[in-house]
Short mmCIF file of C-alpha atoms and ligand atoms in Angstrom, two decimals:
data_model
loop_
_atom_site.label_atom_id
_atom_site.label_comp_id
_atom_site.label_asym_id
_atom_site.label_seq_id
_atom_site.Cartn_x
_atom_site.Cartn_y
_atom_site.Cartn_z
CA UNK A 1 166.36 3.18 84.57
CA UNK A 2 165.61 5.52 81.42
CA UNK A 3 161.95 5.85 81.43
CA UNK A 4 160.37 5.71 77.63
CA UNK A 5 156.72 6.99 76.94
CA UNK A 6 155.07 5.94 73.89
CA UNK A 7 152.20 7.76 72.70
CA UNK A 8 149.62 6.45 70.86
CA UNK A 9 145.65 7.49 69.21
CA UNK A 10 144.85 6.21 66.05
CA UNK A 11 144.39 2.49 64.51
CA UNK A 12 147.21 2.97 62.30
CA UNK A 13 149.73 4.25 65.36
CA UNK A 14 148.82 1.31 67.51
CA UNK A 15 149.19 -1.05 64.58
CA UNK A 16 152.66 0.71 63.98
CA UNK A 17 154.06 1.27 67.84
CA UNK A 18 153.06 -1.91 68.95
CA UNK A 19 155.57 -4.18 68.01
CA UNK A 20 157.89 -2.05 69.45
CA UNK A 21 156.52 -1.86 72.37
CA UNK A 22 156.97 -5.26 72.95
CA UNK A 23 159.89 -4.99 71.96
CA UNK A 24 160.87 -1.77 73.98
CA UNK A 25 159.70 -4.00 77.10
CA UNK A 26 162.14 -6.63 76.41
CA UNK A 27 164.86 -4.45 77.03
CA UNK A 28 165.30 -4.63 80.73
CA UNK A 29 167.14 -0.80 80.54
CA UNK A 30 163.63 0.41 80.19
CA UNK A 31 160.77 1.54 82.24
CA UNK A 32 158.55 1.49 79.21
CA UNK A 33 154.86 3.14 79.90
CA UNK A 34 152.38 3.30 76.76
CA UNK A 35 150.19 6.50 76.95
CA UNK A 36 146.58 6.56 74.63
CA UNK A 37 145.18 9.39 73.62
CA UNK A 38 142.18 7.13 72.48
CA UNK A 39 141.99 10.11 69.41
CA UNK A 40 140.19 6.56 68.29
CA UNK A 41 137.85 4.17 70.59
CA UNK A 42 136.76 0.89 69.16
CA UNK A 43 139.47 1.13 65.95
CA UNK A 44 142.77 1.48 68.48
CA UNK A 45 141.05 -1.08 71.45
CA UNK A 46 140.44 -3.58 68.49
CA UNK A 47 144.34 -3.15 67.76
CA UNK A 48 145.56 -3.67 71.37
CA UNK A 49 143.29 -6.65 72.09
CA UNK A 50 145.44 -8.44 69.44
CA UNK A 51 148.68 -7.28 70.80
CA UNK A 52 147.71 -7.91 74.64
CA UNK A 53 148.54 -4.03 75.24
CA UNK A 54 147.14 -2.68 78.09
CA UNK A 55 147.83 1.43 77.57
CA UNK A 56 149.09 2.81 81.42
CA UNK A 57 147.17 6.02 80.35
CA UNK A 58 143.80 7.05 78.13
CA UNK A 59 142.87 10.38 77.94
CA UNK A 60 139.87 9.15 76.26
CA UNK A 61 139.61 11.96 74.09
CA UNK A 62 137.35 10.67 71.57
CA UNK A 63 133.91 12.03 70.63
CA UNK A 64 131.43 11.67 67.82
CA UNK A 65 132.58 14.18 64.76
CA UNK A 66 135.56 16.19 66.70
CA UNK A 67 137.17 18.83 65.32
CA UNK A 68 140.95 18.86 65.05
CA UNK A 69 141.25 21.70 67.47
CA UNK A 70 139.24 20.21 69.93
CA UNK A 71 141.07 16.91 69.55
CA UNK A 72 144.50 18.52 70.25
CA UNK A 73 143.67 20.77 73.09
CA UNK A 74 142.37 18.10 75.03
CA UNK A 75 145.30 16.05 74.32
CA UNK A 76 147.55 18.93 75.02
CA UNK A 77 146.04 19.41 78.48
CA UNK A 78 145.95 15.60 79.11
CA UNK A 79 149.44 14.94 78.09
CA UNK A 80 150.82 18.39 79.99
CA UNK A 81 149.86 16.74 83.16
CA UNK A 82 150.97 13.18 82.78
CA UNK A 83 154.38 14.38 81.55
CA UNK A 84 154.28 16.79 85.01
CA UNK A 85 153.26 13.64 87.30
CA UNK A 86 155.60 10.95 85.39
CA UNK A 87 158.47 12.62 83.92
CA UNK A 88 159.72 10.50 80.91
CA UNK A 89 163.29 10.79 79.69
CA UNK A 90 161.91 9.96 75.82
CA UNK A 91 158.40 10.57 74.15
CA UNK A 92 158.05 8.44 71.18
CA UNK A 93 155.65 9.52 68.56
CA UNK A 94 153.93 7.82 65.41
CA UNK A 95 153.65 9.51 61.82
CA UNK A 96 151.39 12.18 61.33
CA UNK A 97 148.19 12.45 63.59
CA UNK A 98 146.39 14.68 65.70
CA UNK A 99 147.68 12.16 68.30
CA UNK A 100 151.10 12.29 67.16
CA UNK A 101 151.52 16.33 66.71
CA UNK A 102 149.82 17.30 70.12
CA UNK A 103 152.47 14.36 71.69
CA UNK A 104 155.24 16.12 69.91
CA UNK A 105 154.34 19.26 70.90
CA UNK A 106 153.53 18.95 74.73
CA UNK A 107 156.72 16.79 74.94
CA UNK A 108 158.52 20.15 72.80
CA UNK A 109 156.44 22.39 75.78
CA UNK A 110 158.61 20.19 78.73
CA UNK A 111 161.68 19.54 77.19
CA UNK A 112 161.23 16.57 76.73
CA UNK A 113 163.41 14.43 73.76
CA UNK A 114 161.00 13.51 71.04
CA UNK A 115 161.75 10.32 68.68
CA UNK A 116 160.02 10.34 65.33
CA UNK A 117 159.29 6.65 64.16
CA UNK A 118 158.08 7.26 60.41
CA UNK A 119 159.96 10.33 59.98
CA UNK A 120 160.54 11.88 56.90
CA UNK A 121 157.72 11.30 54.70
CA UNK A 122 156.77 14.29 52.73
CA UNK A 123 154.49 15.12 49.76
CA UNK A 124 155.32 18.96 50.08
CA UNK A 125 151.76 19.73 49.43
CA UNK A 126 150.71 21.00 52.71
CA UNK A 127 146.62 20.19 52.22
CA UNK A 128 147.36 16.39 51.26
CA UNK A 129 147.24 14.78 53.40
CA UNK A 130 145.03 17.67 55.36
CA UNK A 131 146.31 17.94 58.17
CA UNK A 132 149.40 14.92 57.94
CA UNK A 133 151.51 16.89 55.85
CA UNK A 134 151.25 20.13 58.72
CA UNK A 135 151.61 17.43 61.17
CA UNK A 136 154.53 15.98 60.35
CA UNK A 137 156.64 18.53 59.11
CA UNK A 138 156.32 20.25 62.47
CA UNK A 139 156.96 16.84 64.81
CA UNK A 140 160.03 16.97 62.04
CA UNK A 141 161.35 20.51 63.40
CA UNK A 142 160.81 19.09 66.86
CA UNK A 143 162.54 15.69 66.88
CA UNK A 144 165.86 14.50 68.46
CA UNK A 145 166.08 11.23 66.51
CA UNK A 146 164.26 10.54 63.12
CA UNK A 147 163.40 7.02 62.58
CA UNK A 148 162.82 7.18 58.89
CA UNK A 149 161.85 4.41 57.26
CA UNK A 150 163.71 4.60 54.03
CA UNK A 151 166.38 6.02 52.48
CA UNK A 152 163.74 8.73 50.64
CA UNK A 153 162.16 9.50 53.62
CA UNK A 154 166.27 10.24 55.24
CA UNK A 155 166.73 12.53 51.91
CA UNK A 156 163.39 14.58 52.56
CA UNK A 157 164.88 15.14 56.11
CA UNK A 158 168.81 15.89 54.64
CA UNK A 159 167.50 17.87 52.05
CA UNK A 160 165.05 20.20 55.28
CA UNK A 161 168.56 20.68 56.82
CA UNK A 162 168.20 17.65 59.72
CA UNK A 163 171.56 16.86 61.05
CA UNK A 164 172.18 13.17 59.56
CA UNK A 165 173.70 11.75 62.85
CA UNK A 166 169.51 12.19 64.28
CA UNK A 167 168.46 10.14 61.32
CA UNK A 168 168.15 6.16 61.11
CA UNK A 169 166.92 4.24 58.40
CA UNK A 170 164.99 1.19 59.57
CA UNK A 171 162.03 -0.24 57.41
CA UNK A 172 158.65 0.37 58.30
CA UNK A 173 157.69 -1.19 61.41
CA UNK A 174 154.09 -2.03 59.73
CA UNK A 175 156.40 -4.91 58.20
CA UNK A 176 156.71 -5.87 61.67
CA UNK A 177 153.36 -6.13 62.19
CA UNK A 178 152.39 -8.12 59.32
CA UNK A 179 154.96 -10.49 59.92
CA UNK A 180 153.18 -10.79 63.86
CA UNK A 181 150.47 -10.84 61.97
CA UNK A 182 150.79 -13.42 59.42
CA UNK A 183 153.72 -14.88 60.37
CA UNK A 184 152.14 -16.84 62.99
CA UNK A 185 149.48 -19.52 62.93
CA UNK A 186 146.82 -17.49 64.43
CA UNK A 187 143.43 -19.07 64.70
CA UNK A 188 142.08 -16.46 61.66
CA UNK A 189 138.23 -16.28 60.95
CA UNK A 190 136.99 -17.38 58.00
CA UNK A 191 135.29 -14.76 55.04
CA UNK A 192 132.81 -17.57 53.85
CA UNK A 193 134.07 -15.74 50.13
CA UNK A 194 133.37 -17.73 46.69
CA UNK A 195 136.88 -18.20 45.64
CA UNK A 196 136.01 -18.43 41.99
CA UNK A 197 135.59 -14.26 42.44
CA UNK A 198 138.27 -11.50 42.27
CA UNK A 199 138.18 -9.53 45.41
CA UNK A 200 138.47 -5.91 45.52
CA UNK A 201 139.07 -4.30 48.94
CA UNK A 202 138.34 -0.92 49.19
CA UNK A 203 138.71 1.38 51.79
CA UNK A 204 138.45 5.31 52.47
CA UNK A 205 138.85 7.86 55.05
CA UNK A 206 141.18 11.03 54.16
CA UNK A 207 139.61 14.08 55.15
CA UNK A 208 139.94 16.26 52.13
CA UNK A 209 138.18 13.85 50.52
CA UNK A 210 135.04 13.87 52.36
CA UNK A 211 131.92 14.92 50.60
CA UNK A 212 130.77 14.63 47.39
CA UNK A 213 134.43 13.18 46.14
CA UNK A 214 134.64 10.45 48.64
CA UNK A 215 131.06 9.72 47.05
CA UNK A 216 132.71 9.60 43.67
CA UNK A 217 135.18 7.07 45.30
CA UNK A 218 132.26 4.67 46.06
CA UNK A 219 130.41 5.19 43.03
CA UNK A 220 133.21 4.17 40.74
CA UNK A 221 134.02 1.22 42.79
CA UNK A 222 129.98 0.25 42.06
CA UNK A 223 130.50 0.48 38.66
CA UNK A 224 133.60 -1.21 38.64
CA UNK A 225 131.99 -4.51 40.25
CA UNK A 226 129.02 -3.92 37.50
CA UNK A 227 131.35 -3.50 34.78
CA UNK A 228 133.46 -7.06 35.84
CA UNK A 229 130.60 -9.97 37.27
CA UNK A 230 133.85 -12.12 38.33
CA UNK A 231 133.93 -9.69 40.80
CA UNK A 232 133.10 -9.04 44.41
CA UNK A 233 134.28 -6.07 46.81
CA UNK A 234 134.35 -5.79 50.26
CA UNK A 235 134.17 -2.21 51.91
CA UNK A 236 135.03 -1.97 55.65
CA UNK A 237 133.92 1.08 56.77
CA UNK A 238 135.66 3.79 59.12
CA UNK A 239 134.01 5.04 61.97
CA UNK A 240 133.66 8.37 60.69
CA UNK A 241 130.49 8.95 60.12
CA UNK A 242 130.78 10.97 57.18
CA UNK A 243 132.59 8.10 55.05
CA UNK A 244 129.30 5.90 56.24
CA UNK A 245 126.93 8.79 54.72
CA UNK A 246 129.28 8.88 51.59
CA UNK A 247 128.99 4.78 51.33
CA UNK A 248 124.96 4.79 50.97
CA UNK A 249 125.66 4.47 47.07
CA UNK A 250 126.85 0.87 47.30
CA UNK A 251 124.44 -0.19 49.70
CA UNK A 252 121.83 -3.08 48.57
CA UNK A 253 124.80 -4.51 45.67
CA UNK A 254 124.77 -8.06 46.04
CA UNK A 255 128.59 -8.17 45.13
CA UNK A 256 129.66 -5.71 47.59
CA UNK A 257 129.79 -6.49 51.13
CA UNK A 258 130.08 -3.60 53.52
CA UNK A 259 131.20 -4.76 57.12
CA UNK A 260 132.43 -3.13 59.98
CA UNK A 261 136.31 -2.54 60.07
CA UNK A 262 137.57 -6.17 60.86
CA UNK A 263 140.99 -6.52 63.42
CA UNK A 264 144.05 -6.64 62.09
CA UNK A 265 144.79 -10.19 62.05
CA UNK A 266 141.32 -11.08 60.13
CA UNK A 267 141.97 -7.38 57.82
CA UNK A 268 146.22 -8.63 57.19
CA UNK A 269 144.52 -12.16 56.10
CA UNK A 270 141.63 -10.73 53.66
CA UNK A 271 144.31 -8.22 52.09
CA UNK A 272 146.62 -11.40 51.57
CA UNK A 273 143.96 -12.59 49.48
CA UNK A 274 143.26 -9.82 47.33
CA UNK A 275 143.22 -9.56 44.21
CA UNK A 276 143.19 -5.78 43.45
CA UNK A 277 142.86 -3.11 46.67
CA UNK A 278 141.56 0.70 46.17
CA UNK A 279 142.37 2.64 49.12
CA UNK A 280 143.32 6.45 50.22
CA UNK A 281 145.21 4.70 53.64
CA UNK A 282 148.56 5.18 54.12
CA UNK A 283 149.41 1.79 56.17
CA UNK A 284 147.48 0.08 53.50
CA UNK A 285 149.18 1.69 50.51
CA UNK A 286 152.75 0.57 52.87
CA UNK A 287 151.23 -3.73 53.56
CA UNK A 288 150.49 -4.40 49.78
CA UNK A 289 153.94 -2.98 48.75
CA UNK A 290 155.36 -5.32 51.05
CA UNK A 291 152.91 -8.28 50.00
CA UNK A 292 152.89 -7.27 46.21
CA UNK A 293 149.04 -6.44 45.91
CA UNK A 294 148.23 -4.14 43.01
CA UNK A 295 146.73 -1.06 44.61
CA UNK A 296 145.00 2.16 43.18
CA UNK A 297 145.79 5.11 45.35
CA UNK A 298 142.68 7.42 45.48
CA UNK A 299 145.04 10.25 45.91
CA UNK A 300 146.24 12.85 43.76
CA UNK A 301 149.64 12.59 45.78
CA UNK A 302 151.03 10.05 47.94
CA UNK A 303 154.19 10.18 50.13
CA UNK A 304 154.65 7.13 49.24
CA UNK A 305 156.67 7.08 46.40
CA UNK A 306 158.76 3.94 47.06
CA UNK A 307 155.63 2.06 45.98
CA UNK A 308 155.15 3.62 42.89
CA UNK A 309 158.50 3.45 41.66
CA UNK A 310 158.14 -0.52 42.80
CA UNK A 311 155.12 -0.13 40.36
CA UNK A 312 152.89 -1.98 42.72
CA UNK A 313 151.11 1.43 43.70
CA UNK A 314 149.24 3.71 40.53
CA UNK A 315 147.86 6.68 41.45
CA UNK A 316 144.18 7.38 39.89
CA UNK A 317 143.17 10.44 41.76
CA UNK A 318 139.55 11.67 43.05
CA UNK A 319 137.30 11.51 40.49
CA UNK A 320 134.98 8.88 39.84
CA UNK A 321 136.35 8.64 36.47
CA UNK A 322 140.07 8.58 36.95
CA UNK A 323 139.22 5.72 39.13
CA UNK A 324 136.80 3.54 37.47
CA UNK A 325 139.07 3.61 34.38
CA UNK A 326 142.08 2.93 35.88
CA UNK A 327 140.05 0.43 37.78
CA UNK A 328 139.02 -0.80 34.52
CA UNK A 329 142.22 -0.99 32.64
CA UNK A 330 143.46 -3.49 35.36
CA UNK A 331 140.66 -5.57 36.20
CA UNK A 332 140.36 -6.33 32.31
CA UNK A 333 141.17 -10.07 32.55
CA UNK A 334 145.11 -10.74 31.56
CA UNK A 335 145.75 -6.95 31.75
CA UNK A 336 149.47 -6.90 31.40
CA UNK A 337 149.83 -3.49 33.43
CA UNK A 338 147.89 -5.66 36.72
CA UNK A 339 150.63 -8.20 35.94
CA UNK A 340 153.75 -5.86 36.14
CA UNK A 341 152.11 -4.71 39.37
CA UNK A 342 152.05 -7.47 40.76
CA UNK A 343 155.71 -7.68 42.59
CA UNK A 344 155.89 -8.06 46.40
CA UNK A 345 159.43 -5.84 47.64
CA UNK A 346 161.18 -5.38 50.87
CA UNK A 347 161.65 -2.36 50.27
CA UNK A 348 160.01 -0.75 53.99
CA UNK A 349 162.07 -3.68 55.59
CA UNK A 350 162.22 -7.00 56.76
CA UNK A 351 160.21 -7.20 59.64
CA UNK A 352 162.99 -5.69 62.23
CA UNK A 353 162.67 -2.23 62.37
CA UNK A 354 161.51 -2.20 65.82
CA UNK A 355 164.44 -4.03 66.77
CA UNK A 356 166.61 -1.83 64.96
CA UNK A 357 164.85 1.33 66.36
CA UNK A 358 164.98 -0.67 70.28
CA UNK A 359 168.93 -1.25 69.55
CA UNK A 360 169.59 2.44 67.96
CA UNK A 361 168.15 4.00 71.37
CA UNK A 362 170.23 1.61 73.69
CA UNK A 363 173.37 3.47 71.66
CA UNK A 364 172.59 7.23 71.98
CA UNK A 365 169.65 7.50 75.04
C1 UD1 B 401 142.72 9.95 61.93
C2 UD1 B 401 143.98 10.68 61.51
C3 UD1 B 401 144.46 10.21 60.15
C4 UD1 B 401 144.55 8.70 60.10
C5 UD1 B 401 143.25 8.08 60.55
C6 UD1 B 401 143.39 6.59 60.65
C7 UD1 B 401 144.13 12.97 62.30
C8 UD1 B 401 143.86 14.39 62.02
N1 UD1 B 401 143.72 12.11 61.39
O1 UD1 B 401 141.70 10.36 61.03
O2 UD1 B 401 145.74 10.75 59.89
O3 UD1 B 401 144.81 8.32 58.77
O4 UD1 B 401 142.92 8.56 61.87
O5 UD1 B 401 142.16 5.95 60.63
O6 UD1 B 401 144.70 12.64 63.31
N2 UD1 B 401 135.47 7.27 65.12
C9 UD1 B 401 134.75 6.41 65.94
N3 UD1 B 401 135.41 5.36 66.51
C10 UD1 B 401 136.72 5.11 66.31
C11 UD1 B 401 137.44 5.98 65.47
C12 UD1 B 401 136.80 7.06 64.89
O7 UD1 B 401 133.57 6.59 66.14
O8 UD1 B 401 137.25 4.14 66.86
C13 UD1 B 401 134.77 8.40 64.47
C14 UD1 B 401 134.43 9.54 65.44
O9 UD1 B 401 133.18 10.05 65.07
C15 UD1 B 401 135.49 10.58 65.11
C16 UD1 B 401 135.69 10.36 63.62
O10 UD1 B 401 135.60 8.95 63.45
O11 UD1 B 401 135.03 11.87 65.41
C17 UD1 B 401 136.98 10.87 63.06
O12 UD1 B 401 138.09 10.44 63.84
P1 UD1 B 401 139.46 11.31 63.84
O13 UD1 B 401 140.47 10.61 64.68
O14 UD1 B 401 139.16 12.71 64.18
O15 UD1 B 401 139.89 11.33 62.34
P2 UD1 B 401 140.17 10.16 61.33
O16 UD1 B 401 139.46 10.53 60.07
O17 UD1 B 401 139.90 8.85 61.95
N1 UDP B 402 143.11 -1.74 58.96
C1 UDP B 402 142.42 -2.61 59.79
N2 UDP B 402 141.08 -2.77 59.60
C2 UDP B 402 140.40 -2.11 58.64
C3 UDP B 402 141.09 -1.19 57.81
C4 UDP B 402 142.45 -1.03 58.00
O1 UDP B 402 143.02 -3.23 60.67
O2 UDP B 402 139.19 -2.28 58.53
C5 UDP B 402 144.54 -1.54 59.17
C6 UDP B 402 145.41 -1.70 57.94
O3 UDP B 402 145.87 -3.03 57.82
C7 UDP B 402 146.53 -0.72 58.19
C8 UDP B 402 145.92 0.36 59.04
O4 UDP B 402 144.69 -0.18 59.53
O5 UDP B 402 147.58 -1.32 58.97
C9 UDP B 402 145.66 1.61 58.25
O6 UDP B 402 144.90 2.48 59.00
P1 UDP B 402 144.07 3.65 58.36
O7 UDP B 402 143.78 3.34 56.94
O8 UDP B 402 142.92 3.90 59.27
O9 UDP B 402 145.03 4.91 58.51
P2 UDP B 402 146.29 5.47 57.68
O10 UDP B 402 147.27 4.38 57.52
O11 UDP B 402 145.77 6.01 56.40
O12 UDP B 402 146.79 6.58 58.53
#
């Protein structure tokens, strides 16, 4: 039996890798084992709670304000000897973390076969994402398969000289979890909101942001909900504690509610009630693509380009300005450019990309 390990860290990789993990351990050729770095505590438990995941392995690498070099070495050391004791035949890595890279790498160190799911996005700016864009170009150089989620993200890879029989387009499996998510008739908490208010969600975390821009980010979304009364916004915060020192400028607003980062099945069910979202996540950026929820990107780049040209994503920047007007231009009530936005495509999948990823690996492991 081909043993698979899957290594996980972060919110967004346990969000991601889930669903196929469940459906990796449907397969019965598999002796699937799911490895956590725990890069993230309460944000990746609060994941596997709702998928009834119970990780074989946590390095439990998380402290309070770790540096990136810390992070990987001891994830480095941890996964060195867990590959030595349980020799996998396949490592499976997640996008672009700290998680992901040291996975790819100490699998690279062993010889081990590395598969990529989320291969292949690029902005080509190598501090933006800081460090995602490093990350992921070297898991890239590293990888036997690439599963890339669309056909751009397959033409970044061509076009870096990939061979295209190690690269499979499947849709994004955060479609997969939404659909879990959503899909089902989960017993979902309810937000006590007014419904005669517009909700803005707004969220950041990117590290070249921190400091007095990610401040910027928070200030224009105050002004925003001053600007519009219709309007309430609700902020969870990230762990990091330097995203809760730049949030102190919307504390005490009675139309902002700051709360702490909900699970996914109560986050999937606020978003799906929306009405405009600000964000600098990547998932997020992906889920209202595929629900059609106008977004502002607080990015100056985004490797997400598929929701731009979809026109449901429009990129504002940094600056406090560049956001609040943009901000402004759509919130302005029967603002025809929020109304173009507004269009919900497939076009990171259906829902099945773990099962596509599952069946490609049953062809070529
Ligand atoms: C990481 C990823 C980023 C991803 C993000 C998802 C890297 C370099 N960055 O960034 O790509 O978009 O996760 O959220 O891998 N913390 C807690 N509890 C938690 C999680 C975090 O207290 O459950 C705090 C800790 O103080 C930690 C800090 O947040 O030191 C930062 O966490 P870290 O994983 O280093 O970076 P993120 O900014 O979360
Ligand atoms: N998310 C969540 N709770 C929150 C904020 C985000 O469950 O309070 C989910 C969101 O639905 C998405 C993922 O977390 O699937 C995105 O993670 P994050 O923004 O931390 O990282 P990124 O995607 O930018 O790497």
């Amino acid at each position: 039996m081909e043993r698979i390990m899957i290594i996980m860290g972060t919110r967004p990789e346990a969000i991601k890798l889930c669903p196929l993990v469940l459906e990796l351990k449907k397969r019965k050729k598999y002796d699937v084992l799911v490895c956590s770095t725990g890069q993230h505590r309460s944000m990746l438990d609060s994941v596997l709670r709702v998928f009834s995941i119970k990780p074989d392995f946590d390095l439990d690498v998380m402290r309070t304000g770790q540096t990136l070099s810390s992070v990987s070495a001891r994830i480095l050391k941890g996964l060195d000897e867990i590959f030595t004791a349980e020799h996998p035949d396949l490592v499976i890595v997640q996008g672009d973390t700290t998680t992901a890279f040291a996975g790819a790498l100490a699998a690279f160190h062993k010889r081990i076969p590395i598969a990529h799911v989320e291969a292949g996005l690029r902005t080509y700016h190598i501090d933006s994402p800081y460090p995602e864009e490093f990350h992921r170009q070297v898991i890239g150089l590293v990888t036997k398969w690439h599963f890339a989620p669309t056909e751009a993200a397959q033409d970044n890879l061509l076009r870096e000289g990939k061979k295209k029989k190690s690269i499979f387009v499947t849709g994004n499996t955060v479609v997969d979890a939404l659909r879990f998510t959503l899909g089902n008739d989960f017993n979902r908490p309810s937000w006590n909101l007014p419904t005669d208010y517009r909700l803005i969600l707004f969220t950041a975390h990117r590290r070249e942001s921190m400091g007095t821009q990610m401040t910027g980010m928070f200030k224009a979304l105050r002004k925003l909900v001053d600007e519009f009364p219709d309007v309430i916004a609700v902020c969870p915060l990230h762990h990091n504690p330097q995203v809760r020192s730049a949030a102190e400028v919307i504390k005490g607003h009675e139309r902002i509610r700051i709360i702490e980062p909900p699970d996914i099945l109560s986050f999937h069910q606020l978003l799906s009630r929306t009405y405009l979202v600000i964000t600098d996540s990547g998932g997020i950026q992906e889920e209202a693509v595929a629900l059609g929820i106008p977004t502002i990107v607080t990015r100056y780049s985004t490797e997400r380009g598929e929701g731009i040209k979809a026109g449901v994503l429009r990129l504002a920047g940094c600056s406090e300005n560049g956001i609040f007007n943009l901000g402004k231009e759509l919130l302005t009530p029967n603002s025809k450019v929020y109304k173009k936005m507004k269009t919900p495509t497939s076009v990171y999948g259906n829902g099945d990309a773990s099962v596509r990823i599952a069946d490609i690996l049953e062809k070529v492991m």
